[in-house]
Structure formats: C-alpha cells, structure tokens
Short mmCIF file of C-alpha atoms in Angstrom, two decimals:
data_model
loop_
_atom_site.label_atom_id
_atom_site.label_comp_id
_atom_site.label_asym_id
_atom_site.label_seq_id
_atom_site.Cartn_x
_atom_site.Cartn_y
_atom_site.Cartn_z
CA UNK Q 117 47.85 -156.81 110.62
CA UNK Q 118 49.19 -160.33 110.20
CA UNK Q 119 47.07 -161.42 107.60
CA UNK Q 120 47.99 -158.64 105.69
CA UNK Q 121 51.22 -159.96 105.55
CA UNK Q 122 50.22 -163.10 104.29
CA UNK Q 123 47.90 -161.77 101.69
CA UNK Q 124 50.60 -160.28 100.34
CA UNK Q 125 52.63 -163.32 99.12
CA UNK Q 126 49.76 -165.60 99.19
CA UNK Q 127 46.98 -165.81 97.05
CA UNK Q 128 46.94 -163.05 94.56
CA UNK Q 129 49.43 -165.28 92.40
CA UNK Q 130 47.67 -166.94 89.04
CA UNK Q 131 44.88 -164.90 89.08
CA UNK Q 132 45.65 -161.73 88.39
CA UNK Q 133 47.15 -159.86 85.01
CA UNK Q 134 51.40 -160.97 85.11
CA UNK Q 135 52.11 -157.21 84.81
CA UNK Q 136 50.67 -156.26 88.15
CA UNK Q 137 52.15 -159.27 89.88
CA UNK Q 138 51.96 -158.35 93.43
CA UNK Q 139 55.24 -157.92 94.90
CA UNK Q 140 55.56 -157.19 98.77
CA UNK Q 141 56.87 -153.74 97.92
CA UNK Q 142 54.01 -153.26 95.29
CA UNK Q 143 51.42 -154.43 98.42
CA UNK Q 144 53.47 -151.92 100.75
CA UNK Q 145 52.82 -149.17 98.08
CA UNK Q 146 49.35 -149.92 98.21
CA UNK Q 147 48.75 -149.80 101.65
CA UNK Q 148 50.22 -146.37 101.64
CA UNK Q 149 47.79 -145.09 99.84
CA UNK Q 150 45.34 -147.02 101.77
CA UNK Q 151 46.67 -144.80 104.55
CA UNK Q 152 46.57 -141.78 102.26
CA UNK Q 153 43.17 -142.00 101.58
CA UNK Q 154 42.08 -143.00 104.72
CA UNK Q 155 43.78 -139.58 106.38
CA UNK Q 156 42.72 -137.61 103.27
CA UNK Q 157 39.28 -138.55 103.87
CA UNK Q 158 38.82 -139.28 107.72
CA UNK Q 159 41.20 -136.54 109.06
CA UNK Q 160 37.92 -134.24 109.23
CA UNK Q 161 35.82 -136.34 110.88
CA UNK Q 162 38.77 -137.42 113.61
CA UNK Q 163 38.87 -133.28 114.06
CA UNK Q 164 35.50 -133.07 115.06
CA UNK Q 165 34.26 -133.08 118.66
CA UNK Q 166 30.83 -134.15 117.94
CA UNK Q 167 32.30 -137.84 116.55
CA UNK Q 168 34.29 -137.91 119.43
CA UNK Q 169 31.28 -137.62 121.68
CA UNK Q 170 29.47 -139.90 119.57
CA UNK Q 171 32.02 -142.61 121.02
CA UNK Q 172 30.19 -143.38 124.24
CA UNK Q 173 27.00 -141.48 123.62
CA UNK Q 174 25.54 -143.14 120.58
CA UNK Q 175 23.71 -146.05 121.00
CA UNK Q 176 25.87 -149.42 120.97
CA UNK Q 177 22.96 -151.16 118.64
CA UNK Q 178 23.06 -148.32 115.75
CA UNK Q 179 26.95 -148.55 116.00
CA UNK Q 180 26.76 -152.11 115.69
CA UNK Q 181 24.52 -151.87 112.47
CA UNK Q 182 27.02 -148.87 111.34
CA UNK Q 183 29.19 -151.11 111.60
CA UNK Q 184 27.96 -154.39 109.94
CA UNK Q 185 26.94 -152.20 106.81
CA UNK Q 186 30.02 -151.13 106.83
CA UNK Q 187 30.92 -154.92 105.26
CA UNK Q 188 28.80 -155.11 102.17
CA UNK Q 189 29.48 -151.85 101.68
CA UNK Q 190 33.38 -151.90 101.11
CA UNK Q 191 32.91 -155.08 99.44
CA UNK Q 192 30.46 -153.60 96.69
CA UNK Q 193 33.44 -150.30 96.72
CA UNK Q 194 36.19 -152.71 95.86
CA UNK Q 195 34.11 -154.35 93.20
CA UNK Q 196 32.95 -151.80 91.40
CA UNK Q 197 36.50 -150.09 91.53
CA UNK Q 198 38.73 -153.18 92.24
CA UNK Q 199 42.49 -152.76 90.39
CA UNK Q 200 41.64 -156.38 89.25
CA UNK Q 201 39.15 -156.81 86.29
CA UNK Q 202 39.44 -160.35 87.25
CA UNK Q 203 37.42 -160.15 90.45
CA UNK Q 204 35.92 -162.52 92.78
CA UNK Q 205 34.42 -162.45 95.71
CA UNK Q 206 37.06 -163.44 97.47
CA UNK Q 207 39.52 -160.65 96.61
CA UNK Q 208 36.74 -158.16 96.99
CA UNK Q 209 36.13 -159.12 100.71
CA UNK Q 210 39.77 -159.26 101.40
CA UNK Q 211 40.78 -155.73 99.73
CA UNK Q 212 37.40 -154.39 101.54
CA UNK Q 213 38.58 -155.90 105.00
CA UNK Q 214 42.33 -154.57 104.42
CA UNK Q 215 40.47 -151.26 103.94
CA UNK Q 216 38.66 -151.76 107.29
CA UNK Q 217 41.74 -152.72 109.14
CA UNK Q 218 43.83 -149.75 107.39
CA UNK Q 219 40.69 -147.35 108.64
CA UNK Q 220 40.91 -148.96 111.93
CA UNK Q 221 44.47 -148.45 112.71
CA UNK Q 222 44.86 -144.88 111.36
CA UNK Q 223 41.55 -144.14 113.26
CA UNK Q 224 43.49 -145.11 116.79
CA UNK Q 225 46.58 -143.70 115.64
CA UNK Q 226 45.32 -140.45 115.23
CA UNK Q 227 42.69 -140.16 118.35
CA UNK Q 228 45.73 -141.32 120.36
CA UNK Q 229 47.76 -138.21 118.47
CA UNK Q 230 45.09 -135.71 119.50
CA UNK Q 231 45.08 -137.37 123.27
CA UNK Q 232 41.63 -138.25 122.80
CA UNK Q 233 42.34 -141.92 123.93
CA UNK Q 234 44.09 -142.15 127.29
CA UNK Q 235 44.55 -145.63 129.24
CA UNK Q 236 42.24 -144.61 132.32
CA UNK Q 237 39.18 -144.39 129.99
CA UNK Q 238 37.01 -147.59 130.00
CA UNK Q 239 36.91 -150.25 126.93
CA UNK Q 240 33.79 -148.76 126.05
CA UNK Q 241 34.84 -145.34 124.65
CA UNK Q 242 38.04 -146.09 123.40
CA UNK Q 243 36.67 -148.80 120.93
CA UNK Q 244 33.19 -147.15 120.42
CA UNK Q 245 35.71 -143.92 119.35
CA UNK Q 246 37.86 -145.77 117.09
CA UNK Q 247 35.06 -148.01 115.42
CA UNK Q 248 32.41 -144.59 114.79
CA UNK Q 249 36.02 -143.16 112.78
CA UNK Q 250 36.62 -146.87 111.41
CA UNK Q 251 33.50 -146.93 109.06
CA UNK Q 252 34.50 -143.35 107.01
CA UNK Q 253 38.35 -143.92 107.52
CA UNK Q 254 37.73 -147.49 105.86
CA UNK Q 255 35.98 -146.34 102.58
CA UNK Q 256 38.43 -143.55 102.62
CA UNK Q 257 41.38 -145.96 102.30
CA UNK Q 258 38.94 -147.97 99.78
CA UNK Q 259 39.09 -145.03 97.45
CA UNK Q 260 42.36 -144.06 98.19
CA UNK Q 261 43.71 -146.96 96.91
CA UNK Q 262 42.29 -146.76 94.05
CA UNK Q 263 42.00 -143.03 93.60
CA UNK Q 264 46.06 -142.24 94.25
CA UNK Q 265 47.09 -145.21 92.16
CA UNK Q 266 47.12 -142.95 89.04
CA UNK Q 267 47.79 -144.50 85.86
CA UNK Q 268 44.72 -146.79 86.70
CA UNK Q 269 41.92 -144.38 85.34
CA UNK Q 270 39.69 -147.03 84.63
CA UNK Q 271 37.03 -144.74 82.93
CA UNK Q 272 37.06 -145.60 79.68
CA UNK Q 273 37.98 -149.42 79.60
CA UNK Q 274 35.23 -150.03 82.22
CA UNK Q 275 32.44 -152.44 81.18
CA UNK Q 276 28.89 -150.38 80.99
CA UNK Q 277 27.41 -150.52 84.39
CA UNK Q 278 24.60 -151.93 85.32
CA UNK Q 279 21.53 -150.42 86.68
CA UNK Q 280 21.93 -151.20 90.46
CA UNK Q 281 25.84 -150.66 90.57
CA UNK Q 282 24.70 -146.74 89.49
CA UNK Q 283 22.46 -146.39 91.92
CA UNK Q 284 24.55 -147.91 94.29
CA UNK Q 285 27.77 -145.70 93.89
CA UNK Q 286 25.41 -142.95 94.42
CA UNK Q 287 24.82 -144.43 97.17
CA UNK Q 288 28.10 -144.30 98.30
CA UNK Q 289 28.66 -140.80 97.34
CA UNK Q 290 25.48 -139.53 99.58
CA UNK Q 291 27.13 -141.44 102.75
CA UNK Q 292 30.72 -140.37 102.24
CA UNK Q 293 29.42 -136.73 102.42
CA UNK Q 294 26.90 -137.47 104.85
CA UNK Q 295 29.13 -139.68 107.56
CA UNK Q 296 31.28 -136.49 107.63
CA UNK Q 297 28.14 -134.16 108.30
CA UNK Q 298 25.60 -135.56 109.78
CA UNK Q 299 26.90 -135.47 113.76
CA UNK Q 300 27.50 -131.84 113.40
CA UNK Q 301 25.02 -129.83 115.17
CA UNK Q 302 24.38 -127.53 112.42
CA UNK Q 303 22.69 -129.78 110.64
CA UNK Q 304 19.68 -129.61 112.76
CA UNK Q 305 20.16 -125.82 113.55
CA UNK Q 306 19.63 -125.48 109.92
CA UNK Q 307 16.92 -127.38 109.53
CA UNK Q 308 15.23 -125.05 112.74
CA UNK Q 309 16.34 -121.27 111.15
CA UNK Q 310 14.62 -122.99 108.14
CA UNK Q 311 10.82 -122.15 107.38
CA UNK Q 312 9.44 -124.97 105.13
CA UNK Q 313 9.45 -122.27 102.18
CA UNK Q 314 13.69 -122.59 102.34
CA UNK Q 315 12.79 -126.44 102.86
CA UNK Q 316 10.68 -126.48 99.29
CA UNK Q 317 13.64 -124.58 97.65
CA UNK Q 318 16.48 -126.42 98.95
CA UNK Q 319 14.74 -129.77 97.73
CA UNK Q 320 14.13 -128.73 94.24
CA UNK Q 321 18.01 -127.15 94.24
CA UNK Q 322 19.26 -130.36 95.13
CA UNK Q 323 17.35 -132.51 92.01
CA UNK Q 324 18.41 -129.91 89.93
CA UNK Q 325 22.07 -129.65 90.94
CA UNK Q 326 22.30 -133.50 90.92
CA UNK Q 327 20.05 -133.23 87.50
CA UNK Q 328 22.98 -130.89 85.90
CA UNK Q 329 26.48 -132.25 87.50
CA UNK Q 330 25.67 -135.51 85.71
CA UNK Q 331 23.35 -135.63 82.69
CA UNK Q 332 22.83 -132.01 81.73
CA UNK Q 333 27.10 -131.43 81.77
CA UNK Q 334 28.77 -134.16 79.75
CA UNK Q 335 31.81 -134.85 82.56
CA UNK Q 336 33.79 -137.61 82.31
CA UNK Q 337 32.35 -140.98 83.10
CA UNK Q 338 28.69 -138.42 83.13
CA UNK Q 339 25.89 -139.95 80.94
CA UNK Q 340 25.86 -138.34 77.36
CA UNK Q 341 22.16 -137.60 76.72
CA UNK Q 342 21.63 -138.51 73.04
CA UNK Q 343 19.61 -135.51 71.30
CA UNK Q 344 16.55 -137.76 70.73
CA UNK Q 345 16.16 -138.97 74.16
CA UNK Q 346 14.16 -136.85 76.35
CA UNK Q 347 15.38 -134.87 79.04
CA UNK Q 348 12.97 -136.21 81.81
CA UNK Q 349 13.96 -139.90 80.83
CA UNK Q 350 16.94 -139.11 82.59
CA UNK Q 351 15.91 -137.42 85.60
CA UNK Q 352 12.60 -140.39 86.46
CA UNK Q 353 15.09 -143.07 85.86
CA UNK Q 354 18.52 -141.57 87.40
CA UNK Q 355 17.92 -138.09 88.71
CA UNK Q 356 14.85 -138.81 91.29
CA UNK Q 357 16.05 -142.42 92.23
CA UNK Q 358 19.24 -141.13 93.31
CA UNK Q 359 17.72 -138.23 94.84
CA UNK Q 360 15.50 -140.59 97.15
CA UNK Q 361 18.72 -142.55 97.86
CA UNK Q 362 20.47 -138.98 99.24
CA UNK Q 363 17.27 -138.83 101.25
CA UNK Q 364 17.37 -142.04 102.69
CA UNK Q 365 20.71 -142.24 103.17
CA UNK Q 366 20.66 -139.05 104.94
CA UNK Q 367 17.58 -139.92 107.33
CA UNK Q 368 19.78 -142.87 108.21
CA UNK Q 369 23.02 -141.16 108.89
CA UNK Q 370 21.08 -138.80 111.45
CA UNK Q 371 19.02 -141.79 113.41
CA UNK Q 372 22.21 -143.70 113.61
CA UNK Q 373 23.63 -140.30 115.32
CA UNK Q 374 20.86 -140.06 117.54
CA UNK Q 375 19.52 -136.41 115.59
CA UNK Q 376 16.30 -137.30 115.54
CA UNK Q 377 15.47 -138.82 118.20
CA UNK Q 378 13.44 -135.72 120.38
CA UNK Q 379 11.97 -134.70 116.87
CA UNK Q 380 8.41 -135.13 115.42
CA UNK Q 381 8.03 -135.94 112.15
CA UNK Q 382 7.91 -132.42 110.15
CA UNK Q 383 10.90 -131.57 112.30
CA UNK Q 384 13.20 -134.92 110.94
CA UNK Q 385 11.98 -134.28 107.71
CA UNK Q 386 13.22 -130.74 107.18
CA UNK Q 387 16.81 -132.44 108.59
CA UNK Q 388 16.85 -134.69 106.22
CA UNK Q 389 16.27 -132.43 103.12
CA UNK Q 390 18.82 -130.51 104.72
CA UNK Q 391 21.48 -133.12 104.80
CA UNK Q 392 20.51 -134.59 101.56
CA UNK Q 393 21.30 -131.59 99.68
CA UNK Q 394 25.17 -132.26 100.60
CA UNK Q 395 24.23 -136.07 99.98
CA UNK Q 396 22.99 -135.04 96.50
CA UNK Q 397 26.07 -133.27 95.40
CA UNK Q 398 28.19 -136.16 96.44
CA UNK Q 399 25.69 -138.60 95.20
CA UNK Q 400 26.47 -137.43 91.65
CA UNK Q 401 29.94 -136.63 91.48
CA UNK Q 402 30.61 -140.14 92.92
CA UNK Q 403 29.53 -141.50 89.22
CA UNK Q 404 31.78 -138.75 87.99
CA UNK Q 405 34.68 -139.53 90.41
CA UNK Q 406 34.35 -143.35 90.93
CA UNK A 1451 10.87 -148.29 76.96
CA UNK A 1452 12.61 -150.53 73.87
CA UNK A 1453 14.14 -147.63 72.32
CA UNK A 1454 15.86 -149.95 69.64
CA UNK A 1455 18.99 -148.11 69.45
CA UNK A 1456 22.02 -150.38 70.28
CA UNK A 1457 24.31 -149.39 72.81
CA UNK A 1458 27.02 -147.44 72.48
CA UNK A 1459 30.22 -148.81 73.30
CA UNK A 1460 31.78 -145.73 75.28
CA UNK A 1461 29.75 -145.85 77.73
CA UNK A 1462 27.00 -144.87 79.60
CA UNK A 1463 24.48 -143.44 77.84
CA UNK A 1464 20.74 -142.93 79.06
CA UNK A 1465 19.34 -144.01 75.19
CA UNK A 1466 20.51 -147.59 76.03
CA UNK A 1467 17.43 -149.86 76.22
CA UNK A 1468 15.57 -149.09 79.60
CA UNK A 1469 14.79 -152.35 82.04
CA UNK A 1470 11.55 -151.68 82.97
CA UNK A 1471 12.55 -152.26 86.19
CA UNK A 1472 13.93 -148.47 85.88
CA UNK A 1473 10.84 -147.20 85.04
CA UNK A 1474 9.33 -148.74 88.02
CA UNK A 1475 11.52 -147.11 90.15
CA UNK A 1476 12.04 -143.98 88.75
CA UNK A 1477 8.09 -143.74 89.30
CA UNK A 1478 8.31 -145.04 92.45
CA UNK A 1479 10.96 -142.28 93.89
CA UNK A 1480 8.65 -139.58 91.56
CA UNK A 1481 6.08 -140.56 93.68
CA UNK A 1482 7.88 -140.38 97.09
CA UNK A 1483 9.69 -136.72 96.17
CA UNK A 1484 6.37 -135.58 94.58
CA UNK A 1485 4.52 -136.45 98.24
CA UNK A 1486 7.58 -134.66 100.09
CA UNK A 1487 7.19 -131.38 98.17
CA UNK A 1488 3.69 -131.49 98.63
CA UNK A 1489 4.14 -132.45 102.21
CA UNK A 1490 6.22 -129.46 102.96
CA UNK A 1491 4.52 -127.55 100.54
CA UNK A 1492 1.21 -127.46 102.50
CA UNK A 1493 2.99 -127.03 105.85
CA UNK A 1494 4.61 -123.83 104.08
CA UNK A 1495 0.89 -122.77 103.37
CA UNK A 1496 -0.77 -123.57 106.28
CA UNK A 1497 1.65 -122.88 109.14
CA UNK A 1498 1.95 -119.06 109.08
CA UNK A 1499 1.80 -118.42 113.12
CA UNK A 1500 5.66 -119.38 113.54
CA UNK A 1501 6.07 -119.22 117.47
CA UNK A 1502 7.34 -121.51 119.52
CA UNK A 1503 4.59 -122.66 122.27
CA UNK A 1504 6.30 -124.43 125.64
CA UNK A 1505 4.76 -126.73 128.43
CA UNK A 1506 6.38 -128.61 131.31
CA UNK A 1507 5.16 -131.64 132.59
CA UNK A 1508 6.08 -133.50 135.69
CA UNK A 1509 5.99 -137.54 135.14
CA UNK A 1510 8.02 -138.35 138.13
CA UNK A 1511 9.80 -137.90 141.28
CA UNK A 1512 11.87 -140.60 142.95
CA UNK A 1513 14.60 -140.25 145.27
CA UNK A 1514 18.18 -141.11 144.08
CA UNK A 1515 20.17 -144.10 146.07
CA UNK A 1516 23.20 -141.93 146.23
CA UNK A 1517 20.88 -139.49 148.13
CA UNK A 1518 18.68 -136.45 146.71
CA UNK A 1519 15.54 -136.54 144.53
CA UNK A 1520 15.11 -136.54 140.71
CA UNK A 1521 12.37 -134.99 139.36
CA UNK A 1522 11.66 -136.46 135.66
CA UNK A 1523 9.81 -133.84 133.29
CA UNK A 1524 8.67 -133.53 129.87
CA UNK A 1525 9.29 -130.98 128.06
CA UNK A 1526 6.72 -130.26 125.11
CA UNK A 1527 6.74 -127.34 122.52
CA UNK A 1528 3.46 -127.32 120.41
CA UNK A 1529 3.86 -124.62 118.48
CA UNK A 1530 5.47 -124.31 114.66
CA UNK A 1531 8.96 -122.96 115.55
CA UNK A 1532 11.25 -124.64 117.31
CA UNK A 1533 13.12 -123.21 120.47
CA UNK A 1534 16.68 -123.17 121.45
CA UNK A 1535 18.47 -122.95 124.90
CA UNK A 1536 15.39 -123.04 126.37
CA UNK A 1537 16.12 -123.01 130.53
CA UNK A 1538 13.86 -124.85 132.47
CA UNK A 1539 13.41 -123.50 136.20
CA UNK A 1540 12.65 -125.64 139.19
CA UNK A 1541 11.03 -123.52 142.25
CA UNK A 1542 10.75 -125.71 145.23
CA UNK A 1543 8.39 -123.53 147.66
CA UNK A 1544 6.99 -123.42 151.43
CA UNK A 1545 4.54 -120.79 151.33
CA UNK A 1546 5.92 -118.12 149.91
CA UNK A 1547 9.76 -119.10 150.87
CA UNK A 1548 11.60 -120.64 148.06
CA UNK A 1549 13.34 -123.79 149.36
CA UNK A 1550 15.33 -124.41 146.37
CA UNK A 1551 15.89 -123.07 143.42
CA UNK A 1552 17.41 -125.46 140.16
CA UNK A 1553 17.81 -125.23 136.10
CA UNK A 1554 18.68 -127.56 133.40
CA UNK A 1555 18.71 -126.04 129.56
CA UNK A 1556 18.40 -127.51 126.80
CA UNK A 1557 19.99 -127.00 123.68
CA UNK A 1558 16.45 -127.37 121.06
CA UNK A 1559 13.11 -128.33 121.63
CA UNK A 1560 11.78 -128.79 118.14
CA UNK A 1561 8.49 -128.11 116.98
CA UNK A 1562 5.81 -129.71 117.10
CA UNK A 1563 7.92 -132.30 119.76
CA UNK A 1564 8.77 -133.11 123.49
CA UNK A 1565 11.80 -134.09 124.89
CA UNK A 1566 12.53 -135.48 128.78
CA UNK A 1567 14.89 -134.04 131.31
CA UNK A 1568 15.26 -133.68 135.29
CA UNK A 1569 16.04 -131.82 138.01
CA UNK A 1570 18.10 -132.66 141.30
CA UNK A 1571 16.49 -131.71 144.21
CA UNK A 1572 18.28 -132.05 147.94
CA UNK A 1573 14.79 -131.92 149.78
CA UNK A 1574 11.92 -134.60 148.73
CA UNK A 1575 9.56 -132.40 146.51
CA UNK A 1576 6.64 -133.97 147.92
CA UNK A 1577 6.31 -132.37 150.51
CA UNK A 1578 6.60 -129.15 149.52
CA UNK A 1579 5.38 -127.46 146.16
CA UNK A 1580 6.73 -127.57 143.24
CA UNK A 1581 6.83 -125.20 140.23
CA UNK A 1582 8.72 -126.17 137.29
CA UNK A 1583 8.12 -124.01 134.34
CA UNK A 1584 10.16 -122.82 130.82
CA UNK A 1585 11.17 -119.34 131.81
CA UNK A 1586 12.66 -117.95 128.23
CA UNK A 1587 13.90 -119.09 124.82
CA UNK A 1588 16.00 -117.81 121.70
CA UNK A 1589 15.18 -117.84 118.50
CA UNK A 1590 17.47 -120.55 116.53
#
C-alpha cells in the first residue's frame, strides 16, 4: 500500500487536466470507491463456498495464468475507461495495479471477516483464497472507480471506438458475469438436466438477446442502426463475434475451475453454451454500461 | 464494405465504413456458431436413447505406506445421459463371505465420459476377490 501513497503526490502532476489536480483527499476519495466497487462486485463471489474451495483445489498453474491475465486485462479496463483522456501507458498500468492491490486487500479483509482464513492453515490456501477473489474483486474496483465517480459519464464526449476495443469490452462483460458463475455447480447440473434440444434453443436465445440489448434497442452508448444498413451487417460483424467471445470466454472460465476436466467433448460443450448465455447478456450491456 | 457514408460524430454507428478485417471475422465466428448449432443439432437428432450406461474398471491396486490398500478404478458411463451420485460399491469376498464391504460416490459422471476414483481396503485385495461395480444412479 506504500506506493499508493506515493502515487498520490507523485507523478500525476503536469499531465493531467488542472481541474482534476489530484489532491491526497481527491486520491483517498478514489480509492473509496475502488473499495466500493470492489465489495459491490466481489461480495458474491467471497459468499460462495465453491470459490472458497477453489483456494487449494484448483490447480496452481490455471491460477497462475488467472492471474497473469488478470494484468493486461485491468490495464486495457483503465484505458478504455481511464478518468484521464490524456492516457499513457504508464498511468494505465498504475490505476490497473492500484485496482489489483485494492481487490487484493478487500479480498483478505473479508475472507478473514467470514473466518475463512485462520493462522493454522498453510500459505497455500490462504493466498490461493485471496488471489482466486483478487482477479473479480480487482476489475470490480476498476469499474467502481469509474462507475461511482458520477459526474464523469463519459458517453458522449468519448472518441468512436475502435474495432478491437468493442470486442474487447465485450470481452470483459462475458468474464465479469462468468468469474462470478462459473465455479458454481449448477452450471454443469444444467448443462446435464439439458437435452441438446434446450442446448439448440438456449444458443440461438443468447445471439438474439445480445442481437436486441445492443443494436436492435437504441440504449445509450448502443449502436444506432441507420435505416439503410442492413440488419445482418450488424449481427456478422458485432452480434456473432461477440457471441464467440461469450463462448470462449466461458469455456475458459470453466477449465480454469477445473469443470471440465472428467467431461468428453459433447458434455463441455453443452457447459459452455450454458454459461455463455449469462456471458452474452453481460457481454452486451458492458458496451451499454462501460 | 466502403459504404461511403461519413461517420457520424455521436458515435457509434454500424454504417461507419467497415475494415474488412470485420468482415473477416464476423465470417469467421458465423462459421464457428453455424458448426456449433449444427453440432448439437445432429446430436439432438441422432441421440434419442437418453440413458445413462455405467462400467467400472479396475487399473490398480497398491498398498498405501501409511498402511491399507488403494484400489484405483475408472469409472466410465457410455451412454447419452449423464448420471449423478452415482455410488460405487467395493465387495471384497472369500467364497461366499464378504470380507469387506466399501463405497465412494460421486457427484456426476457425464456422458459419454470416465472419471477415476478409489477405494480403501484394510486387507490386500489380491488375495481375495474383488467386485467393484456401480450399484444405482439419479437422474440429474
């Protein structure tokens, strides 16, 4: 927590817009809602026993990668949604690794609350407890920060977004809904009470859910489908890609829980549809909420 | 797909001049979804006989260091359904007495898979007989 301390009087000077000069009270309200949003989005997943299990059970190399995505991942958050439009690199990976310390503290704090971490346990499952709650409970204080800032809706002063960084919040979107469901068992007992006739309908539910919450609807921040374009431009170039994106995000989020590991193929496959159709729904109201 | 309309300056809209990068992908993920539904589409055809069909296989028997013997199965369900809480029993017999009597269950055994488990044994299996078997399931 020390370098927070020194972030906050150090380097943010000269770069930034003079009205948000960063005062240490202004950096202290901003870690507050780095909390916030790290208990508003990570208090469910600290509440459930199967990420609690997942602590010592799942395997320390698909933690490991958890956790090194993790990086890139809060870094590409805090650039597309950064306070600063003046953002480098450098700021990103700082705000991103402020997030990961916030989610890492507020993980322990709370598994210590609920007496899940006790001093007799070994190293092993107190840190693989508080990193598997780290990873969620960082992009939660990500988008927390930004998110309970009010006043900095940037919506309609942001600059047109690119290709990738679409596809790429809807990325983030699938996982945030997927880290919080994928270790649940029901996911899997789903995918077994389902016959591959519920499998066929769930699929085509979730492209047309994610098909309607963005393009057909005019949200905020939704695209606006001009009358002449044609209404399967959309759904080839945005719809399907971020469908696939649900689905792989949601095949990974179950290997790196260890779901799929006794499973054949068909079996993995139905799990995946399963947890993509959450993954879809959060896939496009990211680019709605973001 | 040059559409020639300039971009609007509010934002996002799809008529803004397509990289055909976009169209490469879109087709690409068509593709992939298009296989999936067709994938699932023929299992939903095909597979009508939705019963779960179990078989245990020994693949070893060692004794433990801290004394006892593990027996190492596999577990394999070959049918379309999967099983749940399916108990696996572990008769170890002389004759017709029953030495020994164990169970494990297991929470699923999906279809069409196998998954490993083992039972603890006090006397060394091999010398005796051994009949380890699935002995019920429930529907998920």
């Amino acid at each position: 927590m020390k370098t927070l301390g020194t972030s906050a009087t150090g380097n943010r000077d000269g770069s930034g817009k003079s009205a948000d000069a960063v005062t240490p009270a202004k950096f202290l309200v901003g870690i507050g809602r780095g909390v916030g949003g790290a208990l508003l989005f990570a208090l469910p997943m600290q509440m459930t026993m199967e990420m609690w299990e997942l602590g010592f059970t799942m395997d320390r190399w698909r933690l490991v990668l958890l956790l090194l995505v993790a990086i890139p991942l809060l870094i590409g958050i805090s650039h597309r949604i950064g306070f600063e439009e003046t953002f480098s690199w450098r700021e990103g990976a700082r705000d991103a690794m402020i997030a990961y310390g916030l989610g890492i503290v507020t993980s322990a704090v709370m598994l210590t609350l609920f007496k899940l971490l006790m001093g007799n346990m070994p190293a092993q499952e107190i840190i693989g407890k508080i990193a598997v709650q780290a990873v969620p409970a960082s992009i939660g204080a990500l988008l927390g920060r930004s998110q309970l800032g009010g006043g900095k809706d940037d919506a309609d002063d942001d600059p047109q977004p690119g290709y990738g960084s679409e596809l790429f919040m809807m990325a983030v979107g699938a996982l945030f809904l997927n880290l919080n469901m994928a270790p649940t068992e029901e996911m899997i007992l789903i995918s077994y009470k389902m016959t591959p006739w519920h499998a066929l309908a769930t699929i085509l539910l979730s492209i047309a859910l994610m098909h309607a919450f963005v393009y057909a609807v005019s949200f905020r921040g939704g695209h606006e489908l001009s009358s002449d374009t044609p209404w399967w431009h959309a759904l080839i170039r945005f719809t399907l890609p971020g469908y696939v994106i649900a689905l792989v995000i949601s095949l990974y989020s179950l290997w790196s829980f260890g779901r799929l590991d006794d499973g054949s193929f068909t079996p993995a496959m139905t799990a995946m549809i399963v947890l993509a159709f959450p993954g879809a729904i959060g896939a496009a109201a990211a680019r709605l909420i973001l | 797909m040059a559409e020639a309309k300039p971009d609007r300056r509010n934002g996002r809209t799809v008529s803004r001049g397509a990289h055909w990068i976009e169209w490469l992908t879109g087709g690409l993920c068509t593709a992939l979804v298009a296989a999936m539904i067709a994938w699932i589409a023929s299992n939903a055809v095909i597979g009508s006989d939705r019963a779960p069909d179990l078989a245990v296989r020994i693949i070893r028997q060692q004794a433990n260091p801290g004394g006892g013997y593990a027996v190492s199965f596999v577990i394999e369900n070959s049918g379309t359904r999967t099983a749940a809480a399916v108990p696996v029993t572990g008769d170890l017999k002389d004759g017709d007495r029953v030495i020994e009597t164990h169970e494990v269950t297991f929470d699923y055994v999906p279809a069409q898979s196998s998954t490993t488990g083992a039972l603890l044994f006090k006397t060394d299996p091999s010398a005796h007989m051994l009949d380890i078997r699935a002995s019920g399931y429930v529907d998920p």
